[in-house]
Tab-separated table of C-alpha atoms and ligand atoms in Angstrom:
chain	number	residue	atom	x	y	z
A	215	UNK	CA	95.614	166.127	158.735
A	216	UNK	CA	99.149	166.588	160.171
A	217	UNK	CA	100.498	164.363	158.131
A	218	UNK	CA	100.209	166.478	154.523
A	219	UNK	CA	102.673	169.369	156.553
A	220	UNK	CA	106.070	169.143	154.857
A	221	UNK	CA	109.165	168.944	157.130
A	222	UNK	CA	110.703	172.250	157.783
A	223	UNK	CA	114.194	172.975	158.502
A	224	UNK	CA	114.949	175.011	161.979
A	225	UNK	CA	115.762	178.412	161.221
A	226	UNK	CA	119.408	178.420	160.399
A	227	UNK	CA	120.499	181.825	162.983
A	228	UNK	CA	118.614	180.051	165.915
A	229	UNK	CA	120.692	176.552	165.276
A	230	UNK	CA	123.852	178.125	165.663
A	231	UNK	CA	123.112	178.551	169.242
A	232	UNK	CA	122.252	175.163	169.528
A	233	UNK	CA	125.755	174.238	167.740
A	234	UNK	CA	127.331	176.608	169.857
A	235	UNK	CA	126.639	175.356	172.752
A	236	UNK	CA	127.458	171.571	172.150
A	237	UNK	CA	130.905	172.578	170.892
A	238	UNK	CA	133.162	172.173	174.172
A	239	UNK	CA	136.692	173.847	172.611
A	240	UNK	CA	137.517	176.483	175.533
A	241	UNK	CA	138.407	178.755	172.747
A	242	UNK	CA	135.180	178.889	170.812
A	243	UNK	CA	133.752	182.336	169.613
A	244	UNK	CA	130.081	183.073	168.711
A	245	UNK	CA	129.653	185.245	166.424
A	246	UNK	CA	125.711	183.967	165.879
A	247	UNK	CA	123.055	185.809	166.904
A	248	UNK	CA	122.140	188.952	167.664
A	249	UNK	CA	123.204	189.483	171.254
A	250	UNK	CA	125.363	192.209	172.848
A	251	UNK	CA	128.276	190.866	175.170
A	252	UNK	CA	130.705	193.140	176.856
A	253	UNK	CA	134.416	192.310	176.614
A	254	UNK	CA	133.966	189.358	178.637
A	255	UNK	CA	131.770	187.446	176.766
A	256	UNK	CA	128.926	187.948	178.621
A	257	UNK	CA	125.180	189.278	178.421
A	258	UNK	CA	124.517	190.577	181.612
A	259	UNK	CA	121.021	192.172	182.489
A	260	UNK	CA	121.301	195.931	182.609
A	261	UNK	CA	121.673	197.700	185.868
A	262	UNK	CA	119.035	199.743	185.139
A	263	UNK	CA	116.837	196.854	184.361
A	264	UNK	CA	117.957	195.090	187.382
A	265	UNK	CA	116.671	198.525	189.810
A	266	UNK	CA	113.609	198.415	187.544
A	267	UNK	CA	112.364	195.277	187.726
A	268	UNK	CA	113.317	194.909	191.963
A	269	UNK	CA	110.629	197.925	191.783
A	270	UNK	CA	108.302	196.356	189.866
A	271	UNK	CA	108.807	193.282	192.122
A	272	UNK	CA	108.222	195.634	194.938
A	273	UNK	CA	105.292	197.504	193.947
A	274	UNK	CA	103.311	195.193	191.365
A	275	UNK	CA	99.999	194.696	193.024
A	276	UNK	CA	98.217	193.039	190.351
A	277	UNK	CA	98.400	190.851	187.609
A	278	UNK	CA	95.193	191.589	185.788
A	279	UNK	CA	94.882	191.995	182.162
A	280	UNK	CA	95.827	195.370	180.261
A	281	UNK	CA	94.246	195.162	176.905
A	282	UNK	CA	95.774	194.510	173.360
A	283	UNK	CA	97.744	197.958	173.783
A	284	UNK	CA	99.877	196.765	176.539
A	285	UNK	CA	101.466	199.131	178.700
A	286	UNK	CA	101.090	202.482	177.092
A	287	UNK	CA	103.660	204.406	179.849
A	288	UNK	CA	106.593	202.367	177.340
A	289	UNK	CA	104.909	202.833	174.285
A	290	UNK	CA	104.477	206.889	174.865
A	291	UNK	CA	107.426	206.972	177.267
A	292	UNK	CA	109.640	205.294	174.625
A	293	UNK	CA	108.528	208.329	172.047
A	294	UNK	CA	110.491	211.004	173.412
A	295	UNK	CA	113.875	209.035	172.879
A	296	UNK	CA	113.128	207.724	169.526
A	297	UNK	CA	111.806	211.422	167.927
A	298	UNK	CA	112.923	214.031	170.380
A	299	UNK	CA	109.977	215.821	172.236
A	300	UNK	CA	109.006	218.520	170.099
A	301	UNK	CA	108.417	216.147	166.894
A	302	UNK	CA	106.725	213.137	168.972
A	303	UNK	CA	104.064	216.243	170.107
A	304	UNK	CA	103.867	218.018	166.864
A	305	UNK	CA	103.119	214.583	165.050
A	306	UNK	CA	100.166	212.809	164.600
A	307	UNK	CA	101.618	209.432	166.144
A	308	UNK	CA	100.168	206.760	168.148
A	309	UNK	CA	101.340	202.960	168.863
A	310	UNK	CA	101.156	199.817	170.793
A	311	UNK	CA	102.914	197.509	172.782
A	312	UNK	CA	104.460	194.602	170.781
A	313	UNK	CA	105.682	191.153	171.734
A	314	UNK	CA	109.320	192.273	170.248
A	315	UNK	CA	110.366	193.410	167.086
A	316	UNK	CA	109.390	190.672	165.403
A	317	UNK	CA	106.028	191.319	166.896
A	318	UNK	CA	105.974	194.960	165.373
A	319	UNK	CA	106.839	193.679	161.857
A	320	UNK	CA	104.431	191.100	162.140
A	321	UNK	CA	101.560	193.462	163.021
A	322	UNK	CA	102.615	196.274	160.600
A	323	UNK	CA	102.203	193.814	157.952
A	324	UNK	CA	98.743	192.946	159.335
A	325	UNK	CA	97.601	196.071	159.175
A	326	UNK	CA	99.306	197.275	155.889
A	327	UNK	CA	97.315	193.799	154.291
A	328	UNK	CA	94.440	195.019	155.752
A	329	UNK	CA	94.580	198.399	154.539
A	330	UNK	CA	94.964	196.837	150.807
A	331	UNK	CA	98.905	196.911	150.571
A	332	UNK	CA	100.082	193.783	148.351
A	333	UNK	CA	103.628	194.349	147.949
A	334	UNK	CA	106.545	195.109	150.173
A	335	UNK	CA	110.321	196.077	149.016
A	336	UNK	CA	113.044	194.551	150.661
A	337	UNK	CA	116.690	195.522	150.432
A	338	UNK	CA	118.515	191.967	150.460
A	339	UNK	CA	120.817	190.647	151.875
A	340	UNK	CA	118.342	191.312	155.149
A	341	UNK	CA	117.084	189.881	158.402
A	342	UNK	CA	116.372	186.591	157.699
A	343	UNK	CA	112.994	186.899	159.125
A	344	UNK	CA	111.770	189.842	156.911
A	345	UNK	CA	110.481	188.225	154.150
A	346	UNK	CA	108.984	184.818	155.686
A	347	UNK	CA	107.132	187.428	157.684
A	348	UNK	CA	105.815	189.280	154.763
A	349	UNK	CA	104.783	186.272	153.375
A	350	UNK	CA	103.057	185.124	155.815
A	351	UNK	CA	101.139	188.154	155.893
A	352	UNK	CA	99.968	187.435	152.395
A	353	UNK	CA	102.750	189.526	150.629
A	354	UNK	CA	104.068	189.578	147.738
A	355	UNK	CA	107.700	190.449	148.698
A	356	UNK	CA	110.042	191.404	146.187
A	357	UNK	CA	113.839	192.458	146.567
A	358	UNK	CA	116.727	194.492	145.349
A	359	UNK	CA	120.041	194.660	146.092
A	360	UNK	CA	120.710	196.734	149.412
A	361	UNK	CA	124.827	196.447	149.322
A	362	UNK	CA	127.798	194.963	147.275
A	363	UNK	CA	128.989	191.996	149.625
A	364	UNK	CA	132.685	191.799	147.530
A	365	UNK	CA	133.114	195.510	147.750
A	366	UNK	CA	131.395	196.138	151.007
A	367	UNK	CA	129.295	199.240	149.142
A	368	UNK	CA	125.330	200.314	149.535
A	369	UNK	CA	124.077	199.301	146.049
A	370	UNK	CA	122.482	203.130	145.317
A	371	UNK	CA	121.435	202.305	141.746
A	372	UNK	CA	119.409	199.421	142.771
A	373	UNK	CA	117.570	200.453	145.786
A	374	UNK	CA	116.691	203.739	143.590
A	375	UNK	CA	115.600	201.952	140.151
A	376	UNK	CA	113.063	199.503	142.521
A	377	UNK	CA	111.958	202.507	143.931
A	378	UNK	CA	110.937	203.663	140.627
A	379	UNK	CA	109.846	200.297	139.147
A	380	UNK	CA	107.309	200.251	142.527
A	381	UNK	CA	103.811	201.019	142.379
A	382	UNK	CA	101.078	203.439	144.117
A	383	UNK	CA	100.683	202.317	147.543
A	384	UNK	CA	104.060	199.415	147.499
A	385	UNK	CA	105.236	199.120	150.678
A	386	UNK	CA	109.215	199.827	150.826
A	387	UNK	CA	111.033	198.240	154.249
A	388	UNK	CA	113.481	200.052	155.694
A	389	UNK	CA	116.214	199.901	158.389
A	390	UNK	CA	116.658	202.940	160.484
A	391	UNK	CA	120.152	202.486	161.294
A	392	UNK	CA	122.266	199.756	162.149
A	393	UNK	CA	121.352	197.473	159.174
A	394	UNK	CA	121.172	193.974	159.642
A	395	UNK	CA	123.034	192.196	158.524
A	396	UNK	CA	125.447	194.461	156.249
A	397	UNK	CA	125.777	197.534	159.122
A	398	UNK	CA	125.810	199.677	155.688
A	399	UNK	CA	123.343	202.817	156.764
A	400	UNK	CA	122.311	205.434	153.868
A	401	UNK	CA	123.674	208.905	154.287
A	402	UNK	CA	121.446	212.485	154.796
A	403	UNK	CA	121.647	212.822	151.588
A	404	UNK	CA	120.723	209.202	150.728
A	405	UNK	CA	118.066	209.428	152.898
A	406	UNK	CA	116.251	212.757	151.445
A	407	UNK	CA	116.734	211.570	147.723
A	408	UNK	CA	114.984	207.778	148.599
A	409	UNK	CA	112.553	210.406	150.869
A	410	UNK	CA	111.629	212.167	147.675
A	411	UNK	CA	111.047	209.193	145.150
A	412	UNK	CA	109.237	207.773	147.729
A	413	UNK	CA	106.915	210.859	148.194
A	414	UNK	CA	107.010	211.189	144.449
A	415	UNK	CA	105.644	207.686	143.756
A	416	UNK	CA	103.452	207.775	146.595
A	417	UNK	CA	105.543	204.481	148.563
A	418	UNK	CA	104.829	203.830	151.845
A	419	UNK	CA	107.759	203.385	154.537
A	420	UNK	CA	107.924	200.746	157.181
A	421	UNK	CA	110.792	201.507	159.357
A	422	UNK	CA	112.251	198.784	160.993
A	423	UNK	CA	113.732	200.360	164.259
A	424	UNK	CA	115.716	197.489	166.193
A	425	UNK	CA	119.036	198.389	167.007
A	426	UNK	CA	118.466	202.511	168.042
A	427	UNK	CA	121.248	204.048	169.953
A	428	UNK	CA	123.567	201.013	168.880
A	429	UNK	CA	124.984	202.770	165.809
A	430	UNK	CA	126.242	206.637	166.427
A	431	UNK	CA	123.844	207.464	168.988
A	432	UNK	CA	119.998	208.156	169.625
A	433	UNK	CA	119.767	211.740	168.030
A	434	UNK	CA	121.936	210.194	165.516
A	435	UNK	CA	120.100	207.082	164.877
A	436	UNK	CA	116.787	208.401	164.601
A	437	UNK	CA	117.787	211.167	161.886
A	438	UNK	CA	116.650	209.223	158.434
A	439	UNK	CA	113.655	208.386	160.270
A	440	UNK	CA	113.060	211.906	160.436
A	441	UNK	CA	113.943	212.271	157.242
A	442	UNK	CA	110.705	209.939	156.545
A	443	UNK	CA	108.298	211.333	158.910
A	444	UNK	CA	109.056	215.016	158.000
A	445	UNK	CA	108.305	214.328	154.062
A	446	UNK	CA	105.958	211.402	153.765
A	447	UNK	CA	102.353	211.909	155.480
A	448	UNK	CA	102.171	208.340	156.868
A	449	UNK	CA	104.590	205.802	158.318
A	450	UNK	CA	104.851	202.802	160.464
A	451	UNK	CA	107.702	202.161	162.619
A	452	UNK	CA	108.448	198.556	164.247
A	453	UNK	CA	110.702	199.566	167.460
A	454	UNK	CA	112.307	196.811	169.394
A	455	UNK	CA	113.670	197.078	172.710
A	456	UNK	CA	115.180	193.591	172.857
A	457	UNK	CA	118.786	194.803	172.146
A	458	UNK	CA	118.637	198.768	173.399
A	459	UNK	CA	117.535	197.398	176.731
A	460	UNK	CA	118.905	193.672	176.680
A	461	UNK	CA	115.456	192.459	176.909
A	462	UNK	CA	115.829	189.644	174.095
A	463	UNK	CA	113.631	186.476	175.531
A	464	UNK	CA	111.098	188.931	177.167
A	465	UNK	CA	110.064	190.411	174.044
A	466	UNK	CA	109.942	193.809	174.208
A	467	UNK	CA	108.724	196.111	171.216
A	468	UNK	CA	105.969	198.746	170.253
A	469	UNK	CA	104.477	199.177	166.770
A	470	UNK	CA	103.721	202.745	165.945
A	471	UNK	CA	101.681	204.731	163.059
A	472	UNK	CA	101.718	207.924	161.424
A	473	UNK	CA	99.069	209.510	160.029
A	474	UNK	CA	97.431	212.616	158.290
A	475	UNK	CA	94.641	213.365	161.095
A	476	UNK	CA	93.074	212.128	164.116
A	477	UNK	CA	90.464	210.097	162.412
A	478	UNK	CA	92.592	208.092	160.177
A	479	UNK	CA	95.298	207.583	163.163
A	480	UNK	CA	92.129	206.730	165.492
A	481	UNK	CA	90.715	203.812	162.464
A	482	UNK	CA	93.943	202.921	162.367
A	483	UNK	CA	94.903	202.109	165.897
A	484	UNK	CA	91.823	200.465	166.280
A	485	UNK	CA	92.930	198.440	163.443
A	486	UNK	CA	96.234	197.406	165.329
A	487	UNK	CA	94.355	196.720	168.656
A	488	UNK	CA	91.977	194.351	166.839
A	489	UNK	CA	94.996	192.374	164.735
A	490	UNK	CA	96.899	192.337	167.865
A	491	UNK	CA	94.379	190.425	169.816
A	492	UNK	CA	93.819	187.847	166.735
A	493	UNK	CA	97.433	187.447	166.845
A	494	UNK	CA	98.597	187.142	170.413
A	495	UNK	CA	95.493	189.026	172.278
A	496	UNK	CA	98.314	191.218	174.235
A	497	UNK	CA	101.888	191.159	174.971
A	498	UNK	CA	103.755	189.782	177.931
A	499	UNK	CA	103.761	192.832	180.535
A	500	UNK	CA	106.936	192.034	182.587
A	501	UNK	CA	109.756	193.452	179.901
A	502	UNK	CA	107.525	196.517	179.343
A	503	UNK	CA	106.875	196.958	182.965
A	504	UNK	CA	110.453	197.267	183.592
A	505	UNK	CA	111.092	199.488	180.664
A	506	UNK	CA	108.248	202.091	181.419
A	507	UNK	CA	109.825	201.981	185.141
A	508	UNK	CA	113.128	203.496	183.469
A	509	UNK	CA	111.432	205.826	181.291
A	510	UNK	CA	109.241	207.635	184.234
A	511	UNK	CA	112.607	208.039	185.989
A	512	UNK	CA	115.281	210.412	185.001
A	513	UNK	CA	117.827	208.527	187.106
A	514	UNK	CA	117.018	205.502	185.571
A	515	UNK	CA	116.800	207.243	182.310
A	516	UNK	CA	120.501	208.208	182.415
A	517	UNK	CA	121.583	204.573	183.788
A	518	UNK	CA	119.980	203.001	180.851
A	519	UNK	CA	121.496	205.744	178.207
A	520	UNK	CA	124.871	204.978	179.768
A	521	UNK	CA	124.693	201.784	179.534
A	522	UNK	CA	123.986	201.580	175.950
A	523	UNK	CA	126.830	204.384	174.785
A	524	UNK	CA	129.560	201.720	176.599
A	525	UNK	CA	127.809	199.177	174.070
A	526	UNK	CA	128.080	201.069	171.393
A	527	UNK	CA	131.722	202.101	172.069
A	528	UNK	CA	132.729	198.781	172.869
A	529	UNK	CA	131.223	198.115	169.184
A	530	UNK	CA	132.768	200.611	167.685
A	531	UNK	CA	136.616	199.824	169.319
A	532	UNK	CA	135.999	196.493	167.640
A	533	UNK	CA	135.094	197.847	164.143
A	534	UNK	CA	138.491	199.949	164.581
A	535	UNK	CA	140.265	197.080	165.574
A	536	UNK	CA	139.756	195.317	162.671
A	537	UNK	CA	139.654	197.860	160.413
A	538	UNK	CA	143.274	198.411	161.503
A	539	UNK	CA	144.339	195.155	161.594
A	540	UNK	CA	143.926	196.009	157.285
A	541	UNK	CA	142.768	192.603	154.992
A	542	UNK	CA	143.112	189.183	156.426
A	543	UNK	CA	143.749	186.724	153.639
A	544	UNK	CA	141.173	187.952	150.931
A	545	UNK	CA	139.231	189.989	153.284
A	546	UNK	CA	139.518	193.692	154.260
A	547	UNK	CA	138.462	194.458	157.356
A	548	UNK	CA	138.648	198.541	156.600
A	549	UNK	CA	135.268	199.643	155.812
A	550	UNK	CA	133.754	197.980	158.799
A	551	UNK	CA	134.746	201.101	160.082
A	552	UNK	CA	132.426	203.137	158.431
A	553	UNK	CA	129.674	200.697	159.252
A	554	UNK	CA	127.296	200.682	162.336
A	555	UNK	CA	125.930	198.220	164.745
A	556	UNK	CA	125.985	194.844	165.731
A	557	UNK	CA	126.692	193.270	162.195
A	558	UNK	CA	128.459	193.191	158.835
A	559	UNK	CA	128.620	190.765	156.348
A	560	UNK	CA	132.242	189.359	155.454
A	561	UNK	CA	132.929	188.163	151.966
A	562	UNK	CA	133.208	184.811	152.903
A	563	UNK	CA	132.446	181.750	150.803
A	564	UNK	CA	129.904	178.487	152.417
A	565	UNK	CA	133.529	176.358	152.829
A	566	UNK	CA	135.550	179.618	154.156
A	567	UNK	CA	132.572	179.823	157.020
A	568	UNK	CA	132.613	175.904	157.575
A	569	UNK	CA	136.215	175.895	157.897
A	570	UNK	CA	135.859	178.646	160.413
A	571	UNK	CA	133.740	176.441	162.203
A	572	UNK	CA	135.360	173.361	162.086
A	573	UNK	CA	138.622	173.883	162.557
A	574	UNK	CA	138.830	177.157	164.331
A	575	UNK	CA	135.822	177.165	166.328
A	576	UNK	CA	134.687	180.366	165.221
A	577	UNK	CA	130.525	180.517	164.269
A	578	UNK	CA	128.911	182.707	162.521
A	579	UNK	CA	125.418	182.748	160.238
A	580	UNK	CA	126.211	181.080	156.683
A	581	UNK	CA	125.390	184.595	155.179
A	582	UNK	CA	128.572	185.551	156.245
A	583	UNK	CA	127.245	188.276	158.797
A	584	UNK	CA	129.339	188.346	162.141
A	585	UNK	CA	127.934	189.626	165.546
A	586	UNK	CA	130.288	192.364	166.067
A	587	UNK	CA	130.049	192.009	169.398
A	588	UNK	CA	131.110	188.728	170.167
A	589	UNK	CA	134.452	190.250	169.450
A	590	UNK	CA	136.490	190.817	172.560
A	591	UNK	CA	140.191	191.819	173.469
A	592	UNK	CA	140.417	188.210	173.890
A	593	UNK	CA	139.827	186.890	170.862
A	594	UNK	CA	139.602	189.460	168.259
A	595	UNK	CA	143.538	188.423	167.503
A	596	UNK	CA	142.696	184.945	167.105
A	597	UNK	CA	139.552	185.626	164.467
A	598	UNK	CA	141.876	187.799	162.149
A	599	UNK	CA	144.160	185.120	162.098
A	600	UNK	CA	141.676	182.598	161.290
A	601	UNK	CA	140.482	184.545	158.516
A	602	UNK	CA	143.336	184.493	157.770
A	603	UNK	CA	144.170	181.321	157.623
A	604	UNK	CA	140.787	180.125	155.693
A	605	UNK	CA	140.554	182.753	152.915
A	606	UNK	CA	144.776	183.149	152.472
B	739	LMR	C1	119.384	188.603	164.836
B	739	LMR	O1	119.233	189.071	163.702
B	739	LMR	O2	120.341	187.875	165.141
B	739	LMR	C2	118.383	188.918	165.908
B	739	LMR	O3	117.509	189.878	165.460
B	739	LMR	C3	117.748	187.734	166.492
B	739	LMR	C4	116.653	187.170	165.648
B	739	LMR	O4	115.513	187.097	166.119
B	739	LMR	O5	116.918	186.798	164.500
């Protein structure tokens, strides 16, 4: 039997670690994966996950199981922050605990199969992982263009003739801020007009929901999601806590739905519960644990919401770094200013990225997408210059 399974290759993002890591220049900078590091280098664990999880260590008296929902203090707890409080009561919204992001995406596609959804949109260049997930969920997945690499511009006239190419009931993914791996977010007003085809044509949204309070702030963050949920009568959001609270390798996320009424949210949660226990029965507690702890403390809360605005400044003094630092050989580093997150995607040709590897030490995916926040004081002068020096 095993022997008829073709080779596959290991996914490209999670080898640069690997290559990383064996490279033993002092002067190396990753620029790989999705990780926040302050201007050190480093990932520490958040001080408010630290005081979290010494009271979960403290006060944990059992281990028992929870059920395919996981903990539902994060799941509701995380509500308020993502929606405000007013909107998360007045809607008719429900979730669960996911094993990450990836989890959420995973699960929303799941359901959406199971609810007779064929077809998912997908903005591309995007997370690597979108569409093998899709597929494995028995979708058809098919793209447009989200942005202009060369000019560094959201492709409008794309996105909006899919939207009208798409049929009743087409799924349509989309990033609610921070896209990865271009950091090119839509506008209010982009926002309400996709809103209203999508309404129009009777699309549903997925809102993938990784990087919130990483771009210009929660409020901020959340408002095209908004946009969705105060327009379109049903939604799914895939929320990942992985980056917001440095949780990465304990897989923290929560799947929500929005629906009409009681009885189709009930069907439909009971829909998520049952995929979720085919899939992974229910998520690791610990991450969540630790996360709820924050949320049910307003101490805590305000520790954790600090911590993430000196991420997201520390992001943003590198995006205006570069972008005044001007072009660097054939690349201009300006509108990386007006982009948000952890990532955008330099013009950079296969040979232009190996060179940066091989002879500067510098490693980033082969899309071209950088981690902007492997950029530090340190080293942000030597990457311009090796831009530089490899597309001159
Ligand atoms: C990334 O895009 O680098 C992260 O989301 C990590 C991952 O799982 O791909």
């Amino acid at each position: 039997m095993l022997e008829k399974l073709a080779p596959q290759k290991p996914d490209a993002l999670l080898a640069l670690i690997k290559l990383y890591a064996a490279d033993d220049r002092a002067d190396k900078i990753d620029l790989g994966v999705g990780v926040y590091r302050d201007n050190q280098g480093n990932t520490p664990v958040f001080k408010a996950i630290k005081a979290a999880e010494q009271r979960l260590f403290d006060t944990q008296d059992s281990k028992s199981y929870l059920g395919p929902e996981g903990d539902m203090g994060m799941v509701c707890g995380l509500l308020g922050h993502i929606l405000g409080e007013d909107l998360a009561k007045d809607l008719t919204i429900d979730g669960l605990q996911t094993p990450g992001g990836t989890g959420a995406v995973r699960l929303a596609a799941d359901t959406l199969y199971a609810a007779g959804a064929r077809r998912i949109w997908l903005g591309t260049p995007s997370w690597p992982n979108h569409a093998p997930i899709f597929t494995a969920s028995q979708f058809e997945v098919l793209t447009y263009r989200h942005m202009d690499v060369a000019t560094q511009s959201l492709d409008m006239e794309a996105l909006l003739s899919s939207l009208y190419k798409a049929e009743d009931g087409d799924v349509v993914l989309l990033h609610g801020c921070c896209h990865n791996p271009t950091g090119v977010d839509y506008t209010a007003e982009q926002w309400a007009h996709i809103v209203e085809i999508m309404a129009e044509k009777r699309l549903f949204p997925l809102v993938d929901f990784a990087y919130h309070g990483l771009g210009q702030g929660f409020e901020e963050d959340s408002a095209g999601l908004k946009t969705v949920l105060a327009r379109l009568p049903q939604a799914m959001i895939a929320y990942s806590c992985d980056k917001n609270f440095g949780m990465y390798r304990d897989r923290v996320g929560a799947l929500y739905a929005v629906a009409q009424d009681d009885a189709v949210m009930a069907t439909t949660k009971s829909n998520m519960a049952a995929l979720a226990r085919a899939n992974w029965s229910m998520p690791p507690d610990h991450g969540g644990a630790a996360v709820r702890i924050i949320l049910d403390d307003a101490e805590l809360t305000q520790m954790w919401r600090d911590e993430v605005a000196e991420m997201r400044s520390r992001m943003r003094w590198v995006r205006d770094t570069l972008a005044a630092a001007g072009t660097a050989g054939s690349v201009d580093f300006a509108p990386l200013a007006t982009q948000n997150g952890m990532f955008s995607m330099l013009p950079l040709s296969p040979e232009q990225i190996q060179a940066l590897r091989d002879d500067h030490a510098i490693y980033m995916a082969g899309s071209g997408r950088i981690n902007i926040a492997g950029l530090t004081e340190g080293n942000i002068g030597k990457f311009i210059e090796a831009v530089a020096a490899v597309s001159g």
